[in-house]
Coordinates of C-alpha atoms and ligand atoms in Angstrom, one line a residue:
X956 CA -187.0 -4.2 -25.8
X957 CA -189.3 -7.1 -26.8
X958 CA -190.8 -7.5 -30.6
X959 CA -194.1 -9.5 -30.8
X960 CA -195.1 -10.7 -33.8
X961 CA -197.4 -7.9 -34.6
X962 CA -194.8 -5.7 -34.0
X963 CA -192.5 -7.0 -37.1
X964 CA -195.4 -6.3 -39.4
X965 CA -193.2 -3.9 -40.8
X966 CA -191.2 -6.2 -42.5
X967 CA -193.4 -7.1 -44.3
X968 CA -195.5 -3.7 -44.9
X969 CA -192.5 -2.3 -46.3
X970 CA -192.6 -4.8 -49.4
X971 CA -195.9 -5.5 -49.9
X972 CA -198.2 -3.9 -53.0
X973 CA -198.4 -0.1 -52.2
X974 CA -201.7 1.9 -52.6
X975 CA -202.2 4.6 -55.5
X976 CA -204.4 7.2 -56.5
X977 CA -204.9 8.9 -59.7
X978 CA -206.6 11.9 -57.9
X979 CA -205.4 15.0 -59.2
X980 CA -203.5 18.0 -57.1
X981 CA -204.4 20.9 -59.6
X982 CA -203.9 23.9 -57.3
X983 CA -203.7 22.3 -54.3
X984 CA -201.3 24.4 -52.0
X985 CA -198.4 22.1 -50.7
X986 CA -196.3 23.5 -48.5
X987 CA -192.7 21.0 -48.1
X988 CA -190.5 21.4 -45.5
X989 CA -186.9 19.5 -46.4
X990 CA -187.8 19.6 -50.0
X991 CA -183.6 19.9 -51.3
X992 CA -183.0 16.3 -50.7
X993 CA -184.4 12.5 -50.6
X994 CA -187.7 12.0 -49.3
X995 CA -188.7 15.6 -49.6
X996 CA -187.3 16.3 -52.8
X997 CA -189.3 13.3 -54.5
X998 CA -192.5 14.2 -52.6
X999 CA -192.3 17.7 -54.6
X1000 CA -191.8 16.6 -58.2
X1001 CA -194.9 14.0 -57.6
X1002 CA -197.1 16.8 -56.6
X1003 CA -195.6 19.1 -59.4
X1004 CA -196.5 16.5 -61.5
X1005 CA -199.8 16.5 -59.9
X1006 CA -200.3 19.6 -60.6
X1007 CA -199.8 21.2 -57.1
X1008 CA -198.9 24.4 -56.4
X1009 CA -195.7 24.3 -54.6
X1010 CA -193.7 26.3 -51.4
X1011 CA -190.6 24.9 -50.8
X1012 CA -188.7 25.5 -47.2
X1013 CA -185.4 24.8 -47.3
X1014 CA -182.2 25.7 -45.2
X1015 CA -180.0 26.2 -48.2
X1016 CA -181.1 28.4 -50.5
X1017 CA -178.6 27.4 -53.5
X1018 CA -180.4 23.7 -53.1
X1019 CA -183.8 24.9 -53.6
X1020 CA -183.0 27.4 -56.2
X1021 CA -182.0 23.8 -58.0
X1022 CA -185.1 22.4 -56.8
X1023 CA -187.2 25.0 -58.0
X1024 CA -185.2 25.1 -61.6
X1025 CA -185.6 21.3 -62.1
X1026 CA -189.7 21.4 -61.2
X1027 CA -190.1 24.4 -63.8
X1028 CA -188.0 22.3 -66.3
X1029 CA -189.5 19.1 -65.9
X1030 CA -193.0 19.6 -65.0
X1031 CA -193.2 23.6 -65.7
X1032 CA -194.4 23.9 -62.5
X1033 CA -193.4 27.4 -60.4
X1034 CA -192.5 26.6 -56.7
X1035 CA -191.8 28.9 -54.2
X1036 CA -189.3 28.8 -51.8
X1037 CA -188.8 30.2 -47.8
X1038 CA -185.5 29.2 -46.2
X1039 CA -185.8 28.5 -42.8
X1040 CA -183.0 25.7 -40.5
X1041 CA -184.7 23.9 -38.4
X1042 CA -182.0 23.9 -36.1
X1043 CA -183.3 27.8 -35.3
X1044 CA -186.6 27.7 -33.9
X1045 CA -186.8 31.6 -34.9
X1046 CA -186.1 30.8 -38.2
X1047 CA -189.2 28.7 -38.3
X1048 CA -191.0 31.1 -36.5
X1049 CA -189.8 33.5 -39.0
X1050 CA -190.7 31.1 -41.7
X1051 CA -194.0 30.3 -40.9
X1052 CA -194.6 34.7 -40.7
X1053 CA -193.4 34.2 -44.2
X1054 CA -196.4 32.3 -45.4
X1055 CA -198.6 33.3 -43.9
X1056 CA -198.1 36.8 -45.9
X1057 CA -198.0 34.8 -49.2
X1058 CA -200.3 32.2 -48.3
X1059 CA -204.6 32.3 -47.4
X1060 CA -204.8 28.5 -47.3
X1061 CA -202.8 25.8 -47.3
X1062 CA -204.3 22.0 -48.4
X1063 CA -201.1 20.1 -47.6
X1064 CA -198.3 20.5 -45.3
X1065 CA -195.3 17.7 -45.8
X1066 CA -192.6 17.6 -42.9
X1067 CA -189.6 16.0 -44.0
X1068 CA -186.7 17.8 -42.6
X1069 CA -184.9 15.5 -40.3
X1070 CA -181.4 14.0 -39.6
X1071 CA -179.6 11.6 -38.0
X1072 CA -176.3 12.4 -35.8
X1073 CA -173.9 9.6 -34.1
X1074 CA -172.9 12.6 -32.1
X1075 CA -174.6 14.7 -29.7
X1076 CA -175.1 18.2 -30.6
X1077 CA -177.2 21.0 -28.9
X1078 CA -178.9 23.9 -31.0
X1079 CA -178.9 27.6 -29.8
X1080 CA -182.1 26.9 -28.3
X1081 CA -180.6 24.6 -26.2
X1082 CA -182.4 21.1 -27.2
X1083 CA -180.3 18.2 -28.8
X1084 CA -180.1 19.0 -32.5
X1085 CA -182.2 16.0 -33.7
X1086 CA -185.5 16.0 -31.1
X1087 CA -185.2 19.8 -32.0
X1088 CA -185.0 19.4 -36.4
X1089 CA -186.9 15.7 -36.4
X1090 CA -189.7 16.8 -33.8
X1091 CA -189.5 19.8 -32.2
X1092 CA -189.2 22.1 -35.4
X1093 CA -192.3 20.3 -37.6
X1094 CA -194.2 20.6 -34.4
X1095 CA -193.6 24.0 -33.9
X1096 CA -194.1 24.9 -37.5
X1097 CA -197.0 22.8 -37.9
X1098 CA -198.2 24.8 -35.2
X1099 CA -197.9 28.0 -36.4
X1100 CA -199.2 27.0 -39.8
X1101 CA -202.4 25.8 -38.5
X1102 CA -204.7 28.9 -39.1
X1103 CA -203.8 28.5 -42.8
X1104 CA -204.3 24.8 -42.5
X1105 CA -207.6 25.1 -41.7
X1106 CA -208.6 27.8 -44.1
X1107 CA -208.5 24.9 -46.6
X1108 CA -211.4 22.7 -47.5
X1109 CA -210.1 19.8 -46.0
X1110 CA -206.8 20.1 -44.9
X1111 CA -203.8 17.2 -44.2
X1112 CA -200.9 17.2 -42.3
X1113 CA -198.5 14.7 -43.1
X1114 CA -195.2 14.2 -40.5
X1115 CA -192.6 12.1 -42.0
X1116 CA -191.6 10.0 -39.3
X1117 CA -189.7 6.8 -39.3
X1118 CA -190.1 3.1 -38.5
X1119 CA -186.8 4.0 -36.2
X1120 CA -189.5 4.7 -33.9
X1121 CA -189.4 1.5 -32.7
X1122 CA -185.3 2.1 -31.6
X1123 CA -187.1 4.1 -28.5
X1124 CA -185.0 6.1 -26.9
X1125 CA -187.6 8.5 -25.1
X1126 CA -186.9 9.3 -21.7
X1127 CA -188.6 12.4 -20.2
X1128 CA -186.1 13.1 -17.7
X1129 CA -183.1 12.6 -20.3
X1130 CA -184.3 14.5 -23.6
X1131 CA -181.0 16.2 -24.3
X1132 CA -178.9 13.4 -23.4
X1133 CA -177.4 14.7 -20.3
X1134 CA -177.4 11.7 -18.4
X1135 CA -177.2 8.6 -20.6
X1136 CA -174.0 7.9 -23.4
X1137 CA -175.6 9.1 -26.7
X1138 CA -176.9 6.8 -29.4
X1139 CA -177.2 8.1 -32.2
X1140 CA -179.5 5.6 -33.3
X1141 CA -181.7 5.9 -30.1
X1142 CA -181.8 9.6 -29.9
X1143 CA -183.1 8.9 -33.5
X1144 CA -185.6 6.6 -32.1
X1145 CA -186.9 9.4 -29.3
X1146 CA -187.4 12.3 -31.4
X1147 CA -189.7 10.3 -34.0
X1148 CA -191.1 8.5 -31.2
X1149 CA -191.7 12.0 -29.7
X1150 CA -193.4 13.5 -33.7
X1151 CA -195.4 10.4 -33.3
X1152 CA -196.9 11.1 -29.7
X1153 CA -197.7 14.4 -30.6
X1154 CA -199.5 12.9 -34.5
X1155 CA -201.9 11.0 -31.9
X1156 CA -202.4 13.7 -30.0
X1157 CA -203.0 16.8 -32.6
X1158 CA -205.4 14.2 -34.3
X1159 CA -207.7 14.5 -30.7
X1160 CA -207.5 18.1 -31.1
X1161 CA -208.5 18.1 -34.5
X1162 CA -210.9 15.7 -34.6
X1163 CA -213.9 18.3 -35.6
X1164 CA -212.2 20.2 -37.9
X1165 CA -211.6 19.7 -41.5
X1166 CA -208.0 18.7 -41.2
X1167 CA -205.9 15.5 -40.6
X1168 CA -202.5 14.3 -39.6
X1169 CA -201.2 11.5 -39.6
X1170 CA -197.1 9.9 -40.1
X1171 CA -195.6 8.4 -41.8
X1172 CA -192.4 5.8 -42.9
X1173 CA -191.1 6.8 -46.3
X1174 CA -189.4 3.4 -46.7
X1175 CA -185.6 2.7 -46.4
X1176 CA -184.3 4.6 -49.2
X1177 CA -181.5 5.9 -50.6
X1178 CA -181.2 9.6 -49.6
X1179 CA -178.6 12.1 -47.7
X1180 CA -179.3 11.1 -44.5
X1181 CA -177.1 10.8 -42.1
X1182 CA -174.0 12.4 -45.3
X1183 CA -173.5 15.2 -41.7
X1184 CA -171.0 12.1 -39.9
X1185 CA -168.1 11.0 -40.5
X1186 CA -166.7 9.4 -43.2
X1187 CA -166.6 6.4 -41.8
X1188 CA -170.5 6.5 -41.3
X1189 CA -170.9 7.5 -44.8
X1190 CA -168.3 4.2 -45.9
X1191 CA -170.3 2.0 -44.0
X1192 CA -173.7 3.5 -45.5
X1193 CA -172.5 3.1 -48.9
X1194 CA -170.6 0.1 -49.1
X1195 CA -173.2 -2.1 -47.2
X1196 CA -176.6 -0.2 -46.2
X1197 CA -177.2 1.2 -49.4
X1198 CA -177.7 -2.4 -51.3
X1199 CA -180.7 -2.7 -48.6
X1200 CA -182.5 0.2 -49.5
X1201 CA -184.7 1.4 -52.4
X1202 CA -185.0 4.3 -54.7
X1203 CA -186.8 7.2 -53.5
X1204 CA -189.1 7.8 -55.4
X1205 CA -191.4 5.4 -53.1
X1206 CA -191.5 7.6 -50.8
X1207 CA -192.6 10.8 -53.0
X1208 CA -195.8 8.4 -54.8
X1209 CA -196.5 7.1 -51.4
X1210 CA -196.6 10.8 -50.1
X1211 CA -198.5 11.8 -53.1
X1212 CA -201.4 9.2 -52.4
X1213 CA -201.5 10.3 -48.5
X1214 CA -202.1 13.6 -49.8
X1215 CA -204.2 13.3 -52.6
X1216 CA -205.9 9.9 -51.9
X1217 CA -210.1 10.8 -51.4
X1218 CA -210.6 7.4 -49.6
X1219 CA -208.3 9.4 -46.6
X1220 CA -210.5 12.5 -46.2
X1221 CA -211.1 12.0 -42.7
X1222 CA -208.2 9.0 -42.0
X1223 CA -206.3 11.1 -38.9
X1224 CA -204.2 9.9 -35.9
X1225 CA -203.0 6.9 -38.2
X1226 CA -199.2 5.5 -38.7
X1227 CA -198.6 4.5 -42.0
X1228 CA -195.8 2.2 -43.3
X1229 CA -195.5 4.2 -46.6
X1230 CA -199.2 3.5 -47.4
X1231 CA -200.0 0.6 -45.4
X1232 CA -202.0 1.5 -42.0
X1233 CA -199.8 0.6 -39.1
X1234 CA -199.8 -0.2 -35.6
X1235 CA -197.1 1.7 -34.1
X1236 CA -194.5 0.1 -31.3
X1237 CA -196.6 0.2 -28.1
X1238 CA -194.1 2.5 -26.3
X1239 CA -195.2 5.0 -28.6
X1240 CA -198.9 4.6 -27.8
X1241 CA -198.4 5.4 -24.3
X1242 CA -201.2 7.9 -22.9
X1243 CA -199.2 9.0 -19.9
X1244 CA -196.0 9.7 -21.8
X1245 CA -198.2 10.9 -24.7
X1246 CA -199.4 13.5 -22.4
X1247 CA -196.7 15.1 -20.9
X1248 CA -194.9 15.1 -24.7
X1249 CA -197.5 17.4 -25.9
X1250 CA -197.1 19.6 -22.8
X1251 CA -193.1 19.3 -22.7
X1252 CA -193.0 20.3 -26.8
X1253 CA -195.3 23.1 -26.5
X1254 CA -193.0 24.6 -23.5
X1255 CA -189.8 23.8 -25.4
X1256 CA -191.3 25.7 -28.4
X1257 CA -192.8 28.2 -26.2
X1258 CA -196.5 28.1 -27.4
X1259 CA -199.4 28.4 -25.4
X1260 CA -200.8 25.4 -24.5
X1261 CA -204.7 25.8 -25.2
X1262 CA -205.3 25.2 -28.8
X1263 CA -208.8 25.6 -30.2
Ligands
NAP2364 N1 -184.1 7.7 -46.0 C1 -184.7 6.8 -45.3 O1 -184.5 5.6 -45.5 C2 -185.6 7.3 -44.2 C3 -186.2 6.3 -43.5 C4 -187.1 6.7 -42.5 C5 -187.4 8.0 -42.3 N2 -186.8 9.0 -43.0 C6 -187.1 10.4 -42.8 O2 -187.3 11.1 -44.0 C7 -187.1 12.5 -43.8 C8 -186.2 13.0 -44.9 O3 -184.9 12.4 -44.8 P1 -184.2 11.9 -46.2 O4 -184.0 10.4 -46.0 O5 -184.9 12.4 -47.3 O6 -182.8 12.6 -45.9 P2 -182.1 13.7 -46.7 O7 -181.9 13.4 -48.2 O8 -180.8 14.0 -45.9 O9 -183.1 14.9 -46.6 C9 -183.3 15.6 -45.4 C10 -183.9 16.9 -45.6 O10 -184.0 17.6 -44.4 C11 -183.3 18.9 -44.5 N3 -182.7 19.3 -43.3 C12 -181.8 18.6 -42.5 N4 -181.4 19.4 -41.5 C13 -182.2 20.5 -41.5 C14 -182.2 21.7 -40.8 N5 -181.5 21.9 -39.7 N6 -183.1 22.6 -41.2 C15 -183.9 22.5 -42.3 N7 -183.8 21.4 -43.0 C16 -183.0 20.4 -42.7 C17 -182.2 18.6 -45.6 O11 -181.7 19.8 -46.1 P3 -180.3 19.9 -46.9 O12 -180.6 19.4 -48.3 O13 -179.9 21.3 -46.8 O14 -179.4 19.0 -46.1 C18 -183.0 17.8 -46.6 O15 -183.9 18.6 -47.3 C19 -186.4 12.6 -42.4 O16 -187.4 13.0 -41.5 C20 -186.0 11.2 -42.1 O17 -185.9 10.9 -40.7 C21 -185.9 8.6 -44.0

């Protein structure tokens, strides 16, 4: 793969002066999926401190019960939780029944679930476990939540994607792996290369309604990911990535202005490098792929593909 110059703006995003807001979140309904851990986890206490009105959906329900203690100690704010693993497309399925009984609206909807594997693994619904928790799951759930989505004023959708985009990886007639020796870093690559097809193409959808979605990179930070391999993974993460990365609570004030920010009301289809408008890698911007993406994650999720 070849990198122009334009496509190493990253670099340089990543460290520049981030944007802020002080716009309050009082009662704003924010709905966070992956909210035990990292990037999730700080988005929820910025909101909290916001003022938002939190729901929590988490695979381990010991995790968020310690979420949901520390946001009423420090910020005496009362989350909710739903537990839901990605890895299950009928537990999102049966997570997203879930709000909608406690839910009539929802203003914000955060997707930060995601891994990353070095091995290949399949879920029971057959998919390779990280295009099915990085992409396939938030789509799905994002999906199924958009009813309530819309019910808002002026609702946003916020995918936390990755600039591991730009690993690629994609291949349409190799999603699971099958054919090709698995990368872990690649497969990486396709199912946020994937979330970000389908951003672009949601966006279209929406483009009359009141709500947007766009991705996003929370920055290279110092989270869990990628604690599920081995140990020599998690030696090599420690003892030489993690002096490369920052804290992450970047990533929570840069999800808090995404959400929040009134300058954004109607910003959609957008890629942003925390909060710096980006231009994705061009194999991510490709119509044709971009196409049969949205059809091919609407069949592996089985929903209908008309959406209106
Ligand atoms: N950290 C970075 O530098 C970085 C860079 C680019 C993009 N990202 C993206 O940021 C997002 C959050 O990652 P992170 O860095 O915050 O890592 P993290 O600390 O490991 O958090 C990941 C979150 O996803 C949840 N999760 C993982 N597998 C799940 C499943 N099967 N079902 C439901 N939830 C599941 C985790 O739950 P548990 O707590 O139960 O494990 C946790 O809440 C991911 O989409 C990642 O790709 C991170």
């Amino acid at each position: 793969m070849k990198y122009t110059m334009e496509d190493l703006a990253f670099i340089k995003n990543g460290n520049a002066p981030q944007h802020k807001t002080n716009e309050p979140m009082t009662d704003k309904i924010c709905v966070i999926a992956g909210a035990s851990s990292g990037v999730g986890l700080e988005a929820a206490k910025k909101l909290a401190a916001g003022g938002a009105r939190l729901l929590l959906v988490c695979r381990n329900q010991g995790k968020a019960e310690r979420v949901k203690a520390l946001l009423k100690n420090e910020y005496q704010n009362d989350a909710e939780i739903v537990i839901a693993d990605f890895a299950r497309l009928e537990n999102v399925r049966a997570a997203a029944e879930a709000i909608a009984k406690r839910l009539d609206h929802i203003d914000v909807l955060i997707n930060s679930a995601g891994l990353h594997s070095t091995k290949r693994r399949f879920t029971e619904d057959g998919n390779e476990l990280v295009f099915q928790v990085n992409h396939l799951a938030p789509f799905l759930f994002t999906m199924l939540l958009m009813d309530l989505i819309r019910n808002s004023e002026q609702g946003r959708i916020i995918q936390v994607n990755s600039e591991g985009h730009r690993f690629g990886g994609l291949n349409l007639n190799d999603l699971d792996w099958r054919k090709r020796p698995y990368l872990g870093l690649r497969a990486y690559g396709a199912s946020k290369t994937a979330q970000l097809m389908t951003v672009m193409s949601l966006a279209e959808q929406l483009k009359h309604t009141n709500v947007t979605v766009n991705a996003m990179h929370p920055g290279g930070v110092r989270t869990n990911i990628g604690s599920n391999n081995g140990w020599l993974y998690r030696a090599w993460l420690h003892g030489v990535i993690w002096h490369f990365l920052k804290e992450p609570e970047i990533s929570g004030e840069s999800l808090y202005y995404l959400a929040a920010a009134p300058e954004l009301k109607h910003t959609t289809g957008r890629y942003f490098n925390l909060t710096i408008d980006e231009k994705p890698m061009p194999h991510a911007m490709d119509e044709a792929v971009r196409a049969e993406i949205w059809e091919i994650s609407h069949r592996l999720t089985r929903l209908p593909l008309s959406f209106s």
